[in-house]
mmCIF file of C-alpha atoms in Angstrom:
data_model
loop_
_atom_site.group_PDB
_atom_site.id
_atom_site.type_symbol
_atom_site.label_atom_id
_atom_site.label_comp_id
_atom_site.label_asym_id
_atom_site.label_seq_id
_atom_site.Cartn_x
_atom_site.Cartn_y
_atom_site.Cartn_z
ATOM 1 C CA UNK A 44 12.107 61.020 16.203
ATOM 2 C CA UNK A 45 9.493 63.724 17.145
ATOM 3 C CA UNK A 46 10.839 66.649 18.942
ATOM 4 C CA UNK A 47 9.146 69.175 21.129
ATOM 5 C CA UNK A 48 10.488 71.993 22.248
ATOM 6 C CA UNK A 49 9.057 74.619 24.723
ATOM 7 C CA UNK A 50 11.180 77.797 26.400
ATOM 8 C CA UNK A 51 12.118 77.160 30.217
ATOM 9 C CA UNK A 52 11.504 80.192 31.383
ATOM 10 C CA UNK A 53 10.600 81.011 34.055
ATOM 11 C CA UNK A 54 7.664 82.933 32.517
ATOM 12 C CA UNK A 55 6.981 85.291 35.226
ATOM 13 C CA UNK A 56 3.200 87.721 35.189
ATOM 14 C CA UNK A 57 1.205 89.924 37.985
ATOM 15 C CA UNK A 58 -1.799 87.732 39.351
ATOM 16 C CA UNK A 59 -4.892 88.484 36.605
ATOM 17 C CA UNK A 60 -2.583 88.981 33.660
ATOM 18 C CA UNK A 61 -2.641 86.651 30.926
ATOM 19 C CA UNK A 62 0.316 83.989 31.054
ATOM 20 C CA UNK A 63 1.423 82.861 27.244
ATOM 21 C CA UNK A 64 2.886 79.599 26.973
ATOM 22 C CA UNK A 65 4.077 78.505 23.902
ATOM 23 C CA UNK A 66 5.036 75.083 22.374
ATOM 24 C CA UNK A 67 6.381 73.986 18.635
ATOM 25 C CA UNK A 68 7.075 70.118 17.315
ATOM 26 C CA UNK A 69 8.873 68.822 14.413
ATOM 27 C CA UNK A 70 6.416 66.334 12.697
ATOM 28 C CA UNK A 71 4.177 67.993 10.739
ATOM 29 C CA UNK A 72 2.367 64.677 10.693
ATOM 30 C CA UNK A 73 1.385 65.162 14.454
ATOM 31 C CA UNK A 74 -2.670 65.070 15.286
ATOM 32 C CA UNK A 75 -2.621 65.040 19.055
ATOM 33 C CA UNK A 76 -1.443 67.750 21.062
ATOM 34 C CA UNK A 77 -1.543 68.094 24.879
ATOM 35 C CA UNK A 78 -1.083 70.582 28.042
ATOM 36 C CA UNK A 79 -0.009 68.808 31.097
ATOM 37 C CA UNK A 80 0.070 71.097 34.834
ATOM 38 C CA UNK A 81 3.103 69.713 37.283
ATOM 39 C CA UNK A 82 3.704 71.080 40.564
ATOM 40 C CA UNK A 83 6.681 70.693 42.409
ATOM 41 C CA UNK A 84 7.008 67.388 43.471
ATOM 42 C CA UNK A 85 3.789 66.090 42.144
ATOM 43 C CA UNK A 86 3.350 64.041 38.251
ATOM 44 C CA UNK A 87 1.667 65.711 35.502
ATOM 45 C CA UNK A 88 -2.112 66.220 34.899
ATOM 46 C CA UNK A 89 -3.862 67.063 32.397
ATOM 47 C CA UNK A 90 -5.031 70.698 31.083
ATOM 48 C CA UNK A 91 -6.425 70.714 27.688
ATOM 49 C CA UNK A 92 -5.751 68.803 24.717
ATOM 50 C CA UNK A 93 -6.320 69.606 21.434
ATOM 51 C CA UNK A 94 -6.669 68.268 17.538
ATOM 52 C CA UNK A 95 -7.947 70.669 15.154
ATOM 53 C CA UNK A 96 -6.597 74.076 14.293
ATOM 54 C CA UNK A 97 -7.912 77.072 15.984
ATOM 55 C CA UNK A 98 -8.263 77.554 19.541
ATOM 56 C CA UNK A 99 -10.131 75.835 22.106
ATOM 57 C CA UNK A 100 -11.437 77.123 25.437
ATOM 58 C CA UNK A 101 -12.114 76.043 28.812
ATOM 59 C CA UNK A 102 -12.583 78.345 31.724
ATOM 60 C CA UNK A 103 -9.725 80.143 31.707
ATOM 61 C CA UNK A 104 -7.831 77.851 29.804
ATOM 62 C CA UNK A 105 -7.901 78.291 25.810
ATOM 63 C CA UNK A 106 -5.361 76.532 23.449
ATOM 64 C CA UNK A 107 -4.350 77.422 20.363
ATOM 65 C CA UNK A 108 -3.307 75.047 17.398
ATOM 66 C CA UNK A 109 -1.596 76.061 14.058
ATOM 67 C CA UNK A 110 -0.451 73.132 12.040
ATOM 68 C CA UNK A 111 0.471 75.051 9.186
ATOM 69 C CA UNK A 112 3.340 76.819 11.688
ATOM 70 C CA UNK A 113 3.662 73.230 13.914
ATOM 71 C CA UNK A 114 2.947 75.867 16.610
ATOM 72 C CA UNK A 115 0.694 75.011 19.656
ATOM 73 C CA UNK A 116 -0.080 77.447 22.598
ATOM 74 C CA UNK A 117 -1.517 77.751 25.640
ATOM 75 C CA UNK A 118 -3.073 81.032 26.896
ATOM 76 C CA UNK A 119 -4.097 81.294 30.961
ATOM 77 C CA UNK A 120 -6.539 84.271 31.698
ATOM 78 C CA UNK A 121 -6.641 85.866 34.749
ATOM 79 C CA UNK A 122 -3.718 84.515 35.982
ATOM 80 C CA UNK A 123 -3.869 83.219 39.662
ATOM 81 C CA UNK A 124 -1.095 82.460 42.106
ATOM 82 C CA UNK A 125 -2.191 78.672 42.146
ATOM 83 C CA UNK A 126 -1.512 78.301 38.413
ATOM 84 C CA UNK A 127 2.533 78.665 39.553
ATOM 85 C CA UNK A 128 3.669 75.463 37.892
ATOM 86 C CA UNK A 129 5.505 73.499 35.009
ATOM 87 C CA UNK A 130 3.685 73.288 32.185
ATOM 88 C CA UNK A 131 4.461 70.593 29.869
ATOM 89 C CA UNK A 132 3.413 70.139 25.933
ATOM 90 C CA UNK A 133 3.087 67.212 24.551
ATOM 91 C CA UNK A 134 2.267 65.339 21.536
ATOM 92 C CA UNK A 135 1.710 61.515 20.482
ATOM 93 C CA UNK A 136 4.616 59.029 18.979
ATOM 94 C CA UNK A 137 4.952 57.965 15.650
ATOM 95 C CA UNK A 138 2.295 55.168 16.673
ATOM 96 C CA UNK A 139 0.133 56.998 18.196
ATOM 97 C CA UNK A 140 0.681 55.605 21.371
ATOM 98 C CA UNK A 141 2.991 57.088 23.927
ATOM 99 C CA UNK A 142 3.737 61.075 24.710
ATOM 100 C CA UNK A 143 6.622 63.297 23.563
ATOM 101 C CA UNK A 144 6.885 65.679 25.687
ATOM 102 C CA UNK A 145 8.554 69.217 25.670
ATOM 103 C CA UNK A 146 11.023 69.703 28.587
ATOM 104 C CA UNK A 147 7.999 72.326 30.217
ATOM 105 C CA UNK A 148 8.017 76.337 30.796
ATOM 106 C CA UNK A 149 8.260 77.019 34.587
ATOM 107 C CA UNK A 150 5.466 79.820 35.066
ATOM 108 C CA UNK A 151 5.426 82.132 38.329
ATOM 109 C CA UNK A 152 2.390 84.393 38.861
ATOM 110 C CA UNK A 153 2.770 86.890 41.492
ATOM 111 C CA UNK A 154 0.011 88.226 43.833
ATOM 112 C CA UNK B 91 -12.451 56.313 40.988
ATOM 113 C CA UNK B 92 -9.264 55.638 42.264
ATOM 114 C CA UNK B 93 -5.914 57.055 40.111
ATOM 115 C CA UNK B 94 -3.226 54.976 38.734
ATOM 116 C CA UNK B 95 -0.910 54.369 41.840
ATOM 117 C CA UNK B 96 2.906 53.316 42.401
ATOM 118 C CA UNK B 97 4.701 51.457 44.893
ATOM 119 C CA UNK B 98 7.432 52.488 46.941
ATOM 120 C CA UNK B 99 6.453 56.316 46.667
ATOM 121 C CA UNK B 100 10.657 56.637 47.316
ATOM 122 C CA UNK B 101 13.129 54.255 47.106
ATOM 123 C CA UNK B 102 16.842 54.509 47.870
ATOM 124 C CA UNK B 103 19.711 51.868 46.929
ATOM 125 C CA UNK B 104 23.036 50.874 46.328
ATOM 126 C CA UNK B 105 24.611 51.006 43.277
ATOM 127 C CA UNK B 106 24.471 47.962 41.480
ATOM 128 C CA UNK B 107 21.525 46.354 43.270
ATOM 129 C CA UNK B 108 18.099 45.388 41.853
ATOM 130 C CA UNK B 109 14.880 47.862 42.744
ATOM 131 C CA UNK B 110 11.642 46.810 41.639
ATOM 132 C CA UNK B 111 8.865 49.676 40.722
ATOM 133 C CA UNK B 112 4.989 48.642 41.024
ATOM 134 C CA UNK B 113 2.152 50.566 39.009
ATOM 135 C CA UNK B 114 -1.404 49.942 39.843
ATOM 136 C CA UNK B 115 -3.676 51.397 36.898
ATOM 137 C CA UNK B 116 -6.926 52.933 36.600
ATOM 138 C CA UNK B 117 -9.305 49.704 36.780
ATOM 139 C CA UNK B 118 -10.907 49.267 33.364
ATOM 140 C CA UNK B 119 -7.792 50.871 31.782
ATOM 141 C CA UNK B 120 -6.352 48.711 29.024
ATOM 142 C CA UNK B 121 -2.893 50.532 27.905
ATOM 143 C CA UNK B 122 0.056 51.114 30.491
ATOM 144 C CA UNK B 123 3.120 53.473 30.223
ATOM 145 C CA UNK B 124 5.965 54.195 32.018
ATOM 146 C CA UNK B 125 7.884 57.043 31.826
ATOM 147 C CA UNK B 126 11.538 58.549 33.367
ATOM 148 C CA UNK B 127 11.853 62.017 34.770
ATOM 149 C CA UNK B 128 15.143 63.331 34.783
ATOM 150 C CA UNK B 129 16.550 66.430 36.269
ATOM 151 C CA UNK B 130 16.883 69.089 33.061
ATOM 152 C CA UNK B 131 16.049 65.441 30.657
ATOM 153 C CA UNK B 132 12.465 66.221 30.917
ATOM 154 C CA UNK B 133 9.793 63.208 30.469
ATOM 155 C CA UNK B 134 11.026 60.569 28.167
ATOM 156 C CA UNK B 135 9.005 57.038 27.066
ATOM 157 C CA UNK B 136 10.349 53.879 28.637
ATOM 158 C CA UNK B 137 7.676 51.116 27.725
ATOM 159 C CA UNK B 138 3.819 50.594 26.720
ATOM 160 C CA UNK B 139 1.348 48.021 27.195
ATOM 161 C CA UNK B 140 -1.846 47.309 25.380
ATOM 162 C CA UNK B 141 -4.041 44.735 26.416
ATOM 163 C CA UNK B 142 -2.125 41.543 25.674
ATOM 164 C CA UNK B 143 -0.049 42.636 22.466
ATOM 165 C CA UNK B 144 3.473 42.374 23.135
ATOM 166 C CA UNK B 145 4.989 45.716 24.665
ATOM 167 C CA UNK B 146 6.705 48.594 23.188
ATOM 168 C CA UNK B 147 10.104 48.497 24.762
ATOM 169 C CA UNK B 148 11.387 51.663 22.214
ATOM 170 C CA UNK B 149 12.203 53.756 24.892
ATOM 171 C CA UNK B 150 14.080 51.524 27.468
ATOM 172 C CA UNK B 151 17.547 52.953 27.564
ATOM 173 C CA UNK B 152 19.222 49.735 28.169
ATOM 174 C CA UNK B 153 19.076 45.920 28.945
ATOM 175 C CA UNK B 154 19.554 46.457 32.622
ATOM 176 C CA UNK B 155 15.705 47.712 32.362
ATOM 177 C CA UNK B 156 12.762 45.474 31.857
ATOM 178 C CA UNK B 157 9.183 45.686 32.873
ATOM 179 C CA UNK B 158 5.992 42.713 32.938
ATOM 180 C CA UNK B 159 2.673 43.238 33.338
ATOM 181 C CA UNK B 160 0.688 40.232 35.080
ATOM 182 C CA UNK B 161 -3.051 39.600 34.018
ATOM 183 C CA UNK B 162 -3.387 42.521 31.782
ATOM 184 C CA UNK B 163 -3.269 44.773 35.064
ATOM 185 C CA UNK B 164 -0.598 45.403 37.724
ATOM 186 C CA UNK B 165 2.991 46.331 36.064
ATOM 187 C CA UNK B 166 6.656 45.823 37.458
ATOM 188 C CA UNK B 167 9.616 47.968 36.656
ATOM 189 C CA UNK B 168 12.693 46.197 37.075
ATOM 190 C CA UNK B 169 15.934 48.021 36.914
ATOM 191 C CA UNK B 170 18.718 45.645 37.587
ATOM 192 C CA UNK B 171 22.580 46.487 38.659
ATOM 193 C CA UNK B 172 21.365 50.054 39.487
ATOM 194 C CA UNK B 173 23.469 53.291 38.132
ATOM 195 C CA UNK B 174 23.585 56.625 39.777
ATOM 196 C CA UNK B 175 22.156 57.850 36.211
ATOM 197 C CA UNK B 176 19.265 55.684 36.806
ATOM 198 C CA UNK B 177 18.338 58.350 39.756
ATOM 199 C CA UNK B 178 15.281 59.715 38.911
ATOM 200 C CA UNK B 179 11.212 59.732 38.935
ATOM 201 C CA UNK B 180 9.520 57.147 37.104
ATOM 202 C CA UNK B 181 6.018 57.508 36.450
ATOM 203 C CA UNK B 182 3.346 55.345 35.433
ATOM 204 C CA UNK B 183 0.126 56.055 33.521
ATOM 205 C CA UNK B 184 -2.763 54.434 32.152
ATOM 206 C CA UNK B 185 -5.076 55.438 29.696
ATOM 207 C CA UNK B 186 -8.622 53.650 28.642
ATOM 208 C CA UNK B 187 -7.392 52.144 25.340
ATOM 209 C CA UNK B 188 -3.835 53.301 24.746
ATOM 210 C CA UNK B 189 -5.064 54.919 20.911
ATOM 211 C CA UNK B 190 -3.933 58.160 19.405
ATOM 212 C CA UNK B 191 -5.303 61.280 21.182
ATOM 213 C CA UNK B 192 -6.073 59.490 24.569
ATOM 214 C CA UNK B 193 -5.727 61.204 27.685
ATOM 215 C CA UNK B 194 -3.229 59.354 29.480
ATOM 216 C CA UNK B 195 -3.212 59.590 33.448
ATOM 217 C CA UNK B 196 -0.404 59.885 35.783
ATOM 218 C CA UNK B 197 -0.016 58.232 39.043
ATOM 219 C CA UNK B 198 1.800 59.930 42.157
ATOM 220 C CA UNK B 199 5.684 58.796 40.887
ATOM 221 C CA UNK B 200 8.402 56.610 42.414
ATOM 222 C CA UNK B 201 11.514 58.650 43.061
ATOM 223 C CA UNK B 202 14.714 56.538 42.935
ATOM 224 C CA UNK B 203 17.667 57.760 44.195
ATOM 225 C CA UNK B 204 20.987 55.192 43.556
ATOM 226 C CA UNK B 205 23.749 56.036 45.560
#
C-alpha cells in the first residue's frame, strides 16, 4: 500500500516570506502527484498538481517534483495571511484511481 | 457550474442506528469517490465509481458500510449499526472520468457524529 507522509507542523512564517511544504511517498512507481488547500471546517481543493520532474509554477504557487528522491514540494511566495491552512499531498492508488493522501502540514502565516 | 454536493451537511445519531449519506456530483462527471476524515487519521479511500463498472469497495473498513449509486449519478452512503469510531467527515468527490492524474473535486462534507 502507498504511503505518504508529510510533517504536521504547524509550519509557522511572517506574511511575504516563502512557506516550504514538503511531501515524500513510498512507490516509486507513482505518476500523479497533488496539493490540496483545507481550511478549517471546509473539504479540500485543489492547488497544483503535478507529473513530470522539475518544478511547476502558478502565481505564487510552484511545485517541485523529484522522482529520483520520491520527494514532492510545494513552495508559497509571498506568503499571505489567507494562505493559513492544511495543506494536503497526495498521490494516485495502485489503479490509478483514488487519492492517497498525506495526513497535511498545518501552515500559519502571520501578518 | 455547480460543485459536487452532500446531504445532511451534519448528522447526529445513536449508536447502533442506520444514517444514510447523499452525494450529488458534478453533472457530466463519470467517476465518484468517497472518502473518511478522521481526527489525526487523515483522508483515507472508502469506495469508487466509474460509469457502470462495478465499484471499488478496497477501502470500506467493514461490512456495516456500503454505498449504491442510482443511474450512473446520485450516490448513497449507508453506514448501518453506527459506532462512535464511525464519527467523522465523509466526503464525496467527483472527477470527469475517474483516470490516473484527474483532478478530483470535493463537495462541502457530511460530518457524522455517533453518540
Amino acid at each position: 500500500q502507498k504511503e505518504v507522509e508529510q510533517n504536521s507542523g504547524p509550519l509557522s512564517v511572517p506574511e511575504g516570506a516563502i512557506a516550504s511544504l514538503n511531501c515524500t511517498y513510498s512507490d516509486r512507481v507513482s505518476q500523479s502527484f497533488f496539493w490540496y488547500r483545507q481550511y478549517s471546517g471546509k473539504s479540500p481543493e485543489l492547488i497544483m498538481s503535478i507529473y513530470s520532474n522539475g518544478d511547476k509554477e502558478d502565481g505564487r504557487f510552484t511545485a517541485q517534483l523529484n522522482k529520483a528522491s520520491q520527494y514532492v514540494s510545494l513552495l508559497i511566495r509571498d506568503s499571505q495571511p489567507s494562505d493559513s491552512a492544511t495543506y494536503l499531498c497526495a498521490v494516485n492508488d495502485d489503479a490509478g484511481t483514488a487519492l492517497i493522501f498525506g495526513k497535511g502540514t498545518t501552515l500559519s502565516v502571520s501578518s | 457550474g455547480a460543485g459536487v454536493s452532500q446531504s445532511p451537511s451534519n448528522k447526529v445519531t445513536e449508536k447502533g442506528k442506520d444514517v444514510e449519506l447523499r452525494c450529488d456530483p458534478i453533472s457530466g462527471h463519470t467517476a465518484l469517490y468517497w472518502y473518511r476524515q478522521s481526527l489525526g487519521q487523515g483522508l483515507e479511500f472508502l469506495i469508487y465509481f466509474q460509469g457502470n463498472s462495478a465499484p471499488d469497495k478496497s477501502g470500506l473498513p467493514s461490512d456495516r458500510f456500503s454505498a449504491e449509486r442510482t443511474g450512473g449519478s446520485v450516490s448513497t452512503l449507508t453506514i448501518q449499526r453506527t459506532q462512535q469510531e464511525d464519527s467523522a467527515v465523509y466526503l464525496c468527490a467527483s472527477s470527469f472520468q475517474g483516470g490516473e492524474g484527474e483532478t478530483q473535486y470535493f463537495g462541502p462534507g457530511t460530518r457524522l457524529l455517533v453518540l
